[in-house]
Short mmCIF file of C-alpha atoms in Angstrom, two decimals:
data_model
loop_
_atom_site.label_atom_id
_atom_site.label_comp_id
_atom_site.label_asym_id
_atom_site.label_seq_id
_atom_site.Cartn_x
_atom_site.Cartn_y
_atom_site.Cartn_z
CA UNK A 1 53.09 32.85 -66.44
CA UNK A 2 49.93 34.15 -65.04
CA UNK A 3 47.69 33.28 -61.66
CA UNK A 4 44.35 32.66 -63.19
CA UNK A 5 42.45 32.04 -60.25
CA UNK A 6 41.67 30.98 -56.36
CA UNK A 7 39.54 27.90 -55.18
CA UNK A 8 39.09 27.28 -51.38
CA UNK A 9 38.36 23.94 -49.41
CA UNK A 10 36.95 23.94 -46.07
CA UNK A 11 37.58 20.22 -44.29
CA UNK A 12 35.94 19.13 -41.01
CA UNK A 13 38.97 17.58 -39.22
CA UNK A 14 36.30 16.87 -36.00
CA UNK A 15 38.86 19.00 -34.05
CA UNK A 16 39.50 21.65 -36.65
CA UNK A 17 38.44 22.34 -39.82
CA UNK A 18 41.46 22.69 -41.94
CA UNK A 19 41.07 25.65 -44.51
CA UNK A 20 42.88 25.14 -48.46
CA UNK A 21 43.61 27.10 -51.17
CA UNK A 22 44.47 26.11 -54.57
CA UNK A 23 46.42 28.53 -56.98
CA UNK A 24 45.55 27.81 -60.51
CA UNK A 25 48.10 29.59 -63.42
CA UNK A 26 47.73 29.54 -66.82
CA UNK A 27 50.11 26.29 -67.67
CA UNK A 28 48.71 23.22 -67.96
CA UNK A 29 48.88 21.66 -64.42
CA UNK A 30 50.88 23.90 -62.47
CA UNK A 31 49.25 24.86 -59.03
CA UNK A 32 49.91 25.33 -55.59
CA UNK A 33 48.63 24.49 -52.35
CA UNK A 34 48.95 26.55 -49.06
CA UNK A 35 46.78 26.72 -45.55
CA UNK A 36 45.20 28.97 -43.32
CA UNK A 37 43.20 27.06 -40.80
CA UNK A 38 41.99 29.07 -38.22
CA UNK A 39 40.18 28.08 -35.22
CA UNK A 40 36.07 29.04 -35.48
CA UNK A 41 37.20 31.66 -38.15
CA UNK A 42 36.63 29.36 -41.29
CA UNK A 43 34.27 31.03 -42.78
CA UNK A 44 36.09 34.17 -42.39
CA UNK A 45 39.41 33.21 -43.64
CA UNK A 46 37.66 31.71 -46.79
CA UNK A 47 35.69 34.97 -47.34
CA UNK A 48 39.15 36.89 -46.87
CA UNK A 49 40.76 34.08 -49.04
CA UNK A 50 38.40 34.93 -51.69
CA UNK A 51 38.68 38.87 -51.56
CA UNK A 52 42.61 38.81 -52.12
CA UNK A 53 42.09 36.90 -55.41
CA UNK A 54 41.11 40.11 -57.55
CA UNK A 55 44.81 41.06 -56.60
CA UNK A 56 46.42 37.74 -57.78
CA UNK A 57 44.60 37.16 -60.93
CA UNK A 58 47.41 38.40 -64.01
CA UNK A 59 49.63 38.50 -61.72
CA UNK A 60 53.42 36.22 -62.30
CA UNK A 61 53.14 34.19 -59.42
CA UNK A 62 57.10 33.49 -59.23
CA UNK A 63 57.32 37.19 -57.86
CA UNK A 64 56.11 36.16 -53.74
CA UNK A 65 57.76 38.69 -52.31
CA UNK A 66 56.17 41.35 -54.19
CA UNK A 67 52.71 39.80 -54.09
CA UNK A 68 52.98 39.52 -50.37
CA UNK A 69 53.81 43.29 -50.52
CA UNK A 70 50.61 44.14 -52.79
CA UNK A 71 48.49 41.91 -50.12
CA UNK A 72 49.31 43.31 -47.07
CA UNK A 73 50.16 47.16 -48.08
CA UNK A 74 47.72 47.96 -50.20
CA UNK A 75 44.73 46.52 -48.48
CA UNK A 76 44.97 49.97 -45.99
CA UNK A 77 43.74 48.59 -42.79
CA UNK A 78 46.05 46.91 -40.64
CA UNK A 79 45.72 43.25 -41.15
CA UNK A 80 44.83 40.68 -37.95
CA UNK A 81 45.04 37.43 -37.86
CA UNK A 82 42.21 36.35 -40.40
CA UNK A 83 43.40 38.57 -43.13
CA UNK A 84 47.11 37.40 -42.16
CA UNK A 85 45.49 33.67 -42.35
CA UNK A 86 44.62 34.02 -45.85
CA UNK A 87 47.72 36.16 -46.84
CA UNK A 88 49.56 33.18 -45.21
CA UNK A 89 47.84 30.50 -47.31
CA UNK A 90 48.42 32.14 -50.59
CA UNK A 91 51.86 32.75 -50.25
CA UNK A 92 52.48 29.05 -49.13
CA UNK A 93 50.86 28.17 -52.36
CA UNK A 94 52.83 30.61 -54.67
CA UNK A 95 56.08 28.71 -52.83
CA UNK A 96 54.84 25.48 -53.90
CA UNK A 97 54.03 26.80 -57.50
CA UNK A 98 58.05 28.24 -57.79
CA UNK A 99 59.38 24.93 -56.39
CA UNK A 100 57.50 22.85 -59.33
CA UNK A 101 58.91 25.55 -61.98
CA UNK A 102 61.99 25.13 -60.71
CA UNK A 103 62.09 21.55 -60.16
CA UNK A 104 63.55 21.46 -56.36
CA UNK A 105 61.75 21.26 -53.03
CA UNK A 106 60.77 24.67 -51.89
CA UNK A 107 63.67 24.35 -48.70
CA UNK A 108 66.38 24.48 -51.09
CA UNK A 109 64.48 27.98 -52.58
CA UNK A 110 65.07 29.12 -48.59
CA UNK A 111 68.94 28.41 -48.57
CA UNK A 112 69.09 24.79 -48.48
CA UNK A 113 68.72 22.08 -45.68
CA UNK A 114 70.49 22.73 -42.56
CA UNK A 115 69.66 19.60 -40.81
CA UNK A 116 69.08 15.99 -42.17
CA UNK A 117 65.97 15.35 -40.40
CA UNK A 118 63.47 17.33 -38.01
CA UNK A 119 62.42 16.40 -34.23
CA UNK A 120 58.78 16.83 -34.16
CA UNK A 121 56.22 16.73 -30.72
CA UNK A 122 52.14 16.11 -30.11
CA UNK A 123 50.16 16.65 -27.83
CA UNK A 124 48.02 14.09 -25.88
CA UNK A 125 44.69 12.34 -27.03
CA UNK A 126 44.82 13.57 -30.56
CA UNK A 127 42.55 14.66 -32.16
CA UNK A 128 40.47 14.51 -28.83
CA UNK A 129 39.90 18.12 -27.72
CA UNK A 130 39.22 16.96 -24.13
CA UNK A 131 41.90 15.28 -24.03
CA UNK A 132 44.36 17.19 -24.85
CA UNK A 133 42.82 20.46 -22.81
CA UNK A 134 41.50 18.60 -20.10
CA UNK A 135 43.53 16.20 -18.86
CA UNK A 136 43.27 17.02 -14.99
CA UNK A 137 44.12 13.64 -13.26
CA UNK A 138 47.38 11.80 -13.00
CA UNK A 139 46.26 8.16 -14.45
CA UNK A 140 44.61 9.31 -17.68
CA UNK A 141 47.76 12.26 -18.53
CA UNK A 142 50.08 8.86 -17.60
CA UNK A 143 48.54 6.61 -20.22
CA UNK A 144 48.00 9.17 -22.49
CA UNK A 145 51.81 10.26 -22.30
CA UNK A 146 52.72 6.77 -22.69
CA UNK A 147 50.99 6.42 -26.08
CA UNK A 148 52.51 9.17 -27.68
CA UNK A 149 56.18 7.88 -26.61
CA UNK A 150 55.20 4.58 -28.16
CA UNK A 151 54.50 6.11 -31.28
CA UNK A 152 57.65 6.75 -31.25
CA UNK A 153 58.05 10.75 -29.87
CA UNK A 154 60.86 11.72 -27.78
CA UNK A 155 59.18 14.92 -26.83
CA UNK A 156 55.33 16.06 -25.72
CA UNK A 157 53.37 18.82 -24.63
CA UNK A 158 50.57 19.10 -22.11
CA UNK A 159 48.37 21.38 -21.40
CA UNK A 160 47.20 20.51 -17.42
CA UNK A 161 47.21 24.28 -16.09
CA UNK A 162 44.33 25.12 -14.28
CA UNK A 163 41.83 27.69 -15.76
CA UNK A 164 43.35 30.64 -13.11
CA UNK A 165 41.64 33.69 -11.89
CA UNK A 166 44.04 36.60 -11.49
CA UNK A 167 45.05 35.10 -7.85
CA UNK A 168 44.22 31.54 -7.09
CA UNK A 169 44.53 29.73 -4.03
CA UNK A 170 47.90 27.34 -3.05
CA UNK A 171 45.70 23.97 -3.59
CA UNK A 172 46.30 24.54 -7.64
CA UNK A 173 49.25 25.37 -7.67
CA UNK A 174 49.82 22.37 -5.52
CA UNK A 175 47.58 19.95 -7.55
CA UNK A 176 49.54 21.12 -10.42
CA UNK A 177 53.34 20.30 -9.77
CA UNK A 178 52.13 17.34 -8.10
CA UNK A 179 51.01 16.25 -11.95
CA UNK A 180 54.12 17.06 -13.53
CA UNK A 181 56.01 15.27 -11.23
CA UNK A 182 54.27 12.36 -11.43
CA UNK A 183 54.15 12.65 -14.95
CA UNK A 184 57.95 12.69 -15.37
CA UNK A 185 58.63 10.15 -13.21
CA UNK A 186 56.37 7.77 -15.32
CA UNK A 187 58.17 8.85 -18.78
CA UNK A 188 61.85 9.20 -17.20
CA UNK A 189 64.31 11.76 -17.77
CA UNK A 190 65.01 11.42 -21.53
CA UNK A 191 61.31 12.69 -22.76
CA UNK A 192 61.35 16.24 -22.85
CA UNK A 193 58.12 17.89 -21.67
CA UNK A 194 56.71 20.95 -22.70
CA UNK A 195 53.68 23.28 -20.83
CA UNK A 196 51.25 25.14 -22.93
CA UNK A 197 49.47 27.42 -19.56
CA UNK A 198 47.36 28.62 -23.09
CA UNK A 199 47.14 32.19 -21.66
CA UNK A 200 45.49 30.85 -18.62
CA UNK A 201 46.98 32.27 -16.24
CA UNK A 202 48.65 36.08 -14.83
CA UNK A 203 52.11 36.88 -13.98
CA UNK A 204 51.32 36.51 -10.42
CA UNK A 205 50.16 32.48 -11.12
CA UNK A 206 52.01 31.71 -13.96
CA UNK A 207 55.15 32.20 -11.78
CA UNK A 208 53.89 30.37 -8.86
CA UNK A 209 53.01 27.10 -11.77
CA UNK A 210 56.43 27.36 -13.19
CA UNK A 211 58.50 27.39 -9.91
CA UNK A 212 57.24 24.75 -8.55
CA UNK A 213 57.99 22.58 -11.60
CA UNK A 214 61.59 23.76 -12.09
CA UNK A 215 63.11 20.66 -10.51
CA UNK A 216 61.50 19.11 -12.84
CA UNK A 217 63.20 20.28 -15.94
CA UNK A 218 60.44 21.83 -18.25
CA UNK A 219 61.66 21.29 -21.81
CA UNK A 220 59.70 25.21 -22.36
CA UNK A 221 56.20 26.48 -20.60
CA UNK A 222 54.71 28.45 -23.27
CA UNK A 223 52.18 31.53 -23.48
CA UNK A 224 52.26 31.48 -19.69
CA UNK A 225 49.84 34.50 -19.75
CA UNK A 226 47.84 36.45 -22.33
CA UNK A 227 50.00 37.61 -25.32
CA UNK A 228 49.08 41.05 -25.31
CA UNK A 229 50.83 41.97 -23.33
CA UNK A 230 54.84 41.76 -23.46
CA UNK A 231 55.88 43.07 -20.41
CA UNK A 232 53.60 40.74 -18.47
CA UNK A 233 55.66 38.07 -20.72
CA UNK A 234 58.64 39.28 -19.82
CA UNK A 235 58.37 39.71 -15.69
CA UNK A 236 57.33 35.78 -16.13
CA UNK A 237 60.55 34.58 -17.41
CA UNK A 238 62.46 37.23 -15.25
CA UNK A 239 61.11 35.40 -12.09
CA UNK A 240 61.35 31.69 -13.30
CA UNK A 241 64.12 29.59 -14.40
CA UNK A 242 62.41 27.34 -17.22
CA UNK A 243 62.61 28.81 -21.26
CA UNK A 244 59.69 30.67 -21.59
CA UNK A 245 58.14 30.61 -25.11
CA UNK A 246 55.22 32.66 -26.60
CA UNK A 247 54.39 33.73 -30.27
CA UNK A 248 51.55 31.26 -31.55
CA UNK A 249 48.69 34.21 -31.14
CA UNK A 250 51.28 37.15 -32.89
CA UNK A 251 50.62 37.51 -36.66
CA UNK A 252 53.09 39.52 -38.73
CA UNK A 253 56.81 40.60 -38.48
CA UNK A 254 55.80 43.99 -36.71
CA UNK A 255 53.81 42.12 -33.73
CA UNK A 256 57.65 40.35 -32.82
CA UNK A 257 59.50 43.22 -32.70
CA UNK A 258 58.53 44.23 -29.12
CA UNK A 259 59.08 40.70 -27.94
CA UNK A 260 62.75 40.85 -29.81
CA UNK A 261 63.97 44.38 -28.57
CA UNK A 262 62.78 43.36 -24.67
CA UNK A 263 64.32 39.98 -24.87
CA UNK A 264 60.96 38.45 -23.30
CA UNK A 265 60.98 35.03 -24.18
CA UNK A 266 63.58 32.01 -24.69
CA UNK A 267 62.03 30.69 -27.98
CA UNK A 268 58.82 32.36 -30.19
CA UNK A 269 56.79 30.14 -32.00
CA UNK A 270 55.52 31.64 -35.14
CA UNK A 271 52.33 29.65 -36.62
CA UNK A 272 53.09 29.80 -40.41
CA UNK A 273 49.66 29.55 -41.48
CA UNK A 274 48.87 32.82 -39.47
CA UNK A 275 52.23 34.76 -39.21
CA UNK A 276 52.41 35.86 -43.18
CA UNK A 277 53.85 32.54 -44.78
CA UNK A 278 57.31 31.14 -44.76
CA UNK A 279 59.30 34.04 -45.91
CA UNK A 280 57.87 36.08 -42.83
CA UNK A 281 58.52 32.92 -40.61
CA UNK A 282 61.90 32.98 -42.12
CA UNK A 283 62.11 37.35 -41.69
CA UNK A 284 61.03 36.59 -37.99
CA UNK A 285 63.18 33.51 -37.38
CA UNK A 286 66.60 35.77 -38.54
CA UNK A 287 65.27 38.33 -35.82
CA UNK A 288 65.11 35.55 -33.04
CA UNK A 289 68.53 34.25 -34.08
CA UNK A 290 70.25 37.95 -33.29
CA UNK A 291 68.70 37.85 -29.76
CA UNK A 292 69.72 34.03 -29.32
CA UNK A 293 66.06 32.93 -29.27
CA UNK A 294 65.52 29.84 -30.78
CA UNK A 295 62.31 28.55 -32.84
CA UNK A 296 59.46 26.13 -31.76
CA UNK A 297 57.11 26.80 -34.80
CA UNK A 298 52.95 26.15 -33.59
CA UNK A 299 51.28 24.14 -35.77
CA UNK A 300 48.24 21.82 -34.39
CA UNK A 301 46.93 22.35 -38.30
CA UNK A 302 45.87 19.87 -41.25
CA UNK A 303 48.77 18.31 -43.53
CA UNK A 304 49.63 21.34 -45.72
CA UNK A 305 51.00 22.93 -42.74
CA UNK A 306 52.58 20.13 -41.93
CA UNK A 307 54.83 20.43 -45.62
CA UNK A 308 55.12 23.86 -45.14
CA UNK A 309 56.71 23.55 -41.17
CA UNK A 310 59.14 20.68 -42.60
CA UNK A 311 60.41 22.94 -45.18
CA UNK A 312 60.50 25.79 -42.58
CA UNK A 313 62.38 23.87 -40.00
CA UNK A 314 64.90 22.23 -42.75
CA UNK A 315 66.40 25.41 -43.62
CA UNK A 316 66.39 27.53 -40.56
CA UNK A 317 69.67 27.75 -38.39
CA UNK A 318 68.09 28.21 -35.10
CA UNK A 319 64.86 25.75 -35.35
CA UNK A 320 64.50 24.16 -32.13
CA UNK A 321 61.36 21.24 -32.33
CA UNK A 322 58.09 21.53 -34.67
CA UNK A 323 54.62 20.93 -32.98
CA UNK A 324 52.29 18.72 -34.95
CA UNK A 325 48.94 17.05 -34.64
CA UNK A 326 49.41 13.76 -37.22
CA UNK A 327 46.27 11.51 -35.32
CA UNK A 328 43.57 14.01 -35.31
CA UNK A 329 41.16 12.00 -37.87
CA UNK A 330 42.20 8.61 -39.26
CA UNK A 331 41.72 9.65 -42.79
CA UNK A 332 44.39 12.38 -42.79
CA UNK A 333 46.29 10.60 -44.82
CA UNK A 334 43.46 9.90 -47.71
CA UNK A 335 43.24 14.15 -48.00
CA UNK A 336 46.63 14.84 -49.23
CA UNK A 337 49.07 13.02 -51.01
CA UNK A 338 52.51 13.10 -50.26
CA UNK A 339 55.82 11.48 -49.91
CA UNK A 340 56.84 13.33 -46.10
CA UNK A 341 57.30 10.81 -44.02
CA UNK A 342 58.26 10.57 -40.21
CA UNK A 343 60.10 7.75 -37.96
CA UNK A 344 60.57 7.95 -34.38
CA UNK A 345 59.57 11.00 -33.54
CA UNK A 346 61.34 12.81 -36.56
CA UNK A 347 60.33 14.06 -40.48
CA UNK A 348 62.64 12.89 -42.70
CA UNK A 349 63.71 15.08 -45.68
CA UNK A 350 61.50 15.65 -48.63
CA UNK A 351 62.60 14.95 -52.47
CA UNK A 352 59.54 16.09 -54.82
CA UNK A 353 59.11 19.59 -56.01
CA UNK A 354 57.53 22.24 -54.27
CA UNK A 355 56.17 21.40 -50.85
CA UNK A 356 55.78 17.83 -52.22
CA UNK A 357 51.84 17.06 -51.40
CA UNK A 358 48.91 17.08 -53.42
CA UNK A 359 45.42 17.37 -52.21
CA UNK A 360 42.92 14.74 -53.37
CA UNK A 361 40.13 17.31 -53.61
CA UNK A 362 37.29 14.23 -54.11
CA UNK A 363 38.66 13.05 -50.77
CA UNK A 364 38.58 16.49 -49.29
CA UNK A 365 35.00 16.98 -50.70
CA UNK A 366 33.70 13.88 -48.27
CA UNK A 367 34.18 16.04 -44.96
CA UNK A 368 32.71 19.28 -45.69
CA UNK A 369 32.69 22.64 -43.30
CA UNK A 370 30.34 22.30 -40.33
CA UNK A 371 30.21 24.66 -37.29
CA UNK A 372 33.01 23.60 -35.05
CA UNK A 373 32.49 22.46 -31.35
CA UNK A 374 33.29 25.90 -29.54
CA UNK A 375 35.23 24.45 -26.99
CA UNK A 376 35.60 27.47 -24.63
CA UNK A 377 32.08 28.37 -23.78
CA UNK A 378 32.19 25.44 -20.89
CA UNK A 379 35.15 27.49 -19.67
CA UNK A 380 33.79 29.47 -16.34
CA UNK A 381 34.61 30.13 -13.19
CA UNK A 382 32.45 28.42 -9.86
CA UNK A 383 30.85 31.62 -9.92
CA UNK A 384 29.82 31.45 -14.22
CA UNK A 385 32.52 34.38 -14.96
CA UNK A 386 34.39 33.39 -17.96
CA UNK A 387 38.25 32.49 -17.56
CA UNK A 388 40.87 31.80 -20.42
CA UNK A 389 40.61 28.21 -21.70
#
């Protein structure tokens, strides 16, 4: 069995454009499927996508491991996160191709299921960027909330932090817990809640937000401050008393150790289509399980990911809750075929082959790549210096 060759499929998702690859072998019908969206890098993750595929072609695609190896050692340079994008991508598809030969769903090819089902959270608004970054006022984040637990979710995240200089004044921080308490007294105390600060803010703020929320019962406040730097991380959840999580921005196994051997965070949150695929999500999630860390996978992606996260979270030990992003564009479900379904607020466990979704490439075809809205250049500070958004 041979890989005979690569095709790549940029869709428009309004909020993201969701990046596809399709491994084609030599037997008649057997491919794969994997994804490597990333953010206003689309056309360099297909470029990248396209320059690993004089490595795959002739190559058994069973052997994953060993393809992953050939990807990432010998292309010299040190990989970031658009060459670990693609890598991702083709080794989700290579997964999918094993679980048809095989005939089982590609969790059972990662130990088997060790959960029945999988708790799942969204954020607010959608697939409306606005909405779900910019959600400053109490009646709006209220209603929004309440749609989300309607649809059934026992769990949400929000991302109300205000864009922080390196020391803001007490009327944000202020503003800010005055939000989250109003927000959970609206949804009670049975919806957890979690806050993505999205590297807004510094030590200094960040641990000013998060104690002043503590009675509040955070369910996790993640990347409370630029990822770069771990012991910045690490004096945050020192000083506060919520789980701190981080991990969506760190791509490959070697980026985690640092986080791992300081014990900076209460749960990492690997994005599979960025991180190296599932076997390095798994590599990374055995690493978090020997420091007690549990495992909040990101994933605001397009329906691939989606498979790929279910099949993640069914066979990991120490999988906590799996982000996803199911209402971005009301034809999500015309893209891809599949059988995964979810019902209040949980995925319920796949049956077909492989990752068990197909993409309907005419479909895909209808919402072709177009320059993304760059949502951070209205980001700035009263004075027009740029903050983190």
């Amino acid at each position: 069995m041979k890989i005979t060759g690569l095709k790549t499929f940029a869709v428009n998702a309004k909020m993201r454009t969701w990046v596809f690859v399709k491994i084609d072998t030599d037997q008649a019908g057997l491919y794969g499927w994997g994804e490597g969206s990333l953010e206003w890098k689309t056309r360099a993750v297909v470029g990248a996508l396209k320059d690993f595929e004089a490595m795959l072609i002739g190559e058994d695609p069973r052997n994953i491991e060993h393809l992953y190896q050939k990807m990432y050692r010998q292309s010299f340079w040190a990989l970031g996160v658009i060459g670990m994008s693609a890598i991702s991508a083709i080794e989700q598809a290579l997964w999918d191709i094993k679980g048809k030969v095989l005939s089982v769903p590609v969790f059972e090819l990662l130990g088997g299921k060790v959960r029945d089902r999988v708790r799942m959270y969204t954020h607010l608004g959608g697939g409306d960027m606005k909405a779900v970054y910019e959600t400053f006022s109490v009646e709006p984040l209220i209603e929004l909330a309440n749609n989300v637990i309607n649809n059934g979710y026992t769990a949400l995240k929000v991302v109300f932090v205000p864009y922080s200089k390196t020391i803001d004044g007490q009327n944000k921080v202020r503003r800010f817990a005055d939000m989250f308490g109003k927000l959970r007294e609206a949804v009670g105390q049975d919806i957890d809640i979690m806050v993505d600060f999205h590297g807004r803010t510094t030590p200094a703020m960040a641990i000013q937000y998060i104690n002043t929320i503590e009675e509040f019962h955070p369910f996790f406040c993640e990347e409370p401050v630029r990822p770069e730097n771990i012991d910045s991380i690490k004096l945050v959840t020192e000083k506060t008393k919520a789980p701190i999580a981080t991990g969506e921005r760190h791509v490959s196994i070697y980026q985690y150790k640092e986080i791992f051997e300081k014990n900076a965070v209460h749960v990492i949150q690997p994005d599979l289509c960025h991180c190296g695929g599932l076997w390095a999500a798994k590599k990374i999630a055995a690493m978090a399980e020997v420091y007690n860390m549990g495992v909040a996978p990101h994933n605001p992606l397009g329906p691939v990911a989606n498979a790929v996260a279910l099949h993640f979270a069914l066979s990991t030990p120490n999988f906590l809750i799996q982000e996803d992003m199911l209402t971005d564009v009301p034809w999500r479900w015309d893209v891809v075929e599949t059988e995964i379904t979810s019902e209040n607020g949980y995925w319920k466990v796949p049956t077909k082959p492989g990752l068990g979704i197909d993409i309907n490439e005419k479909e895909a075809k209808k919402y072709p790549f177009k320059q993304e809205i760059i949502h951070s250049n209205s980001i700035r500070d009263d004075d027009n210096a740029i903050l983190d958004w």
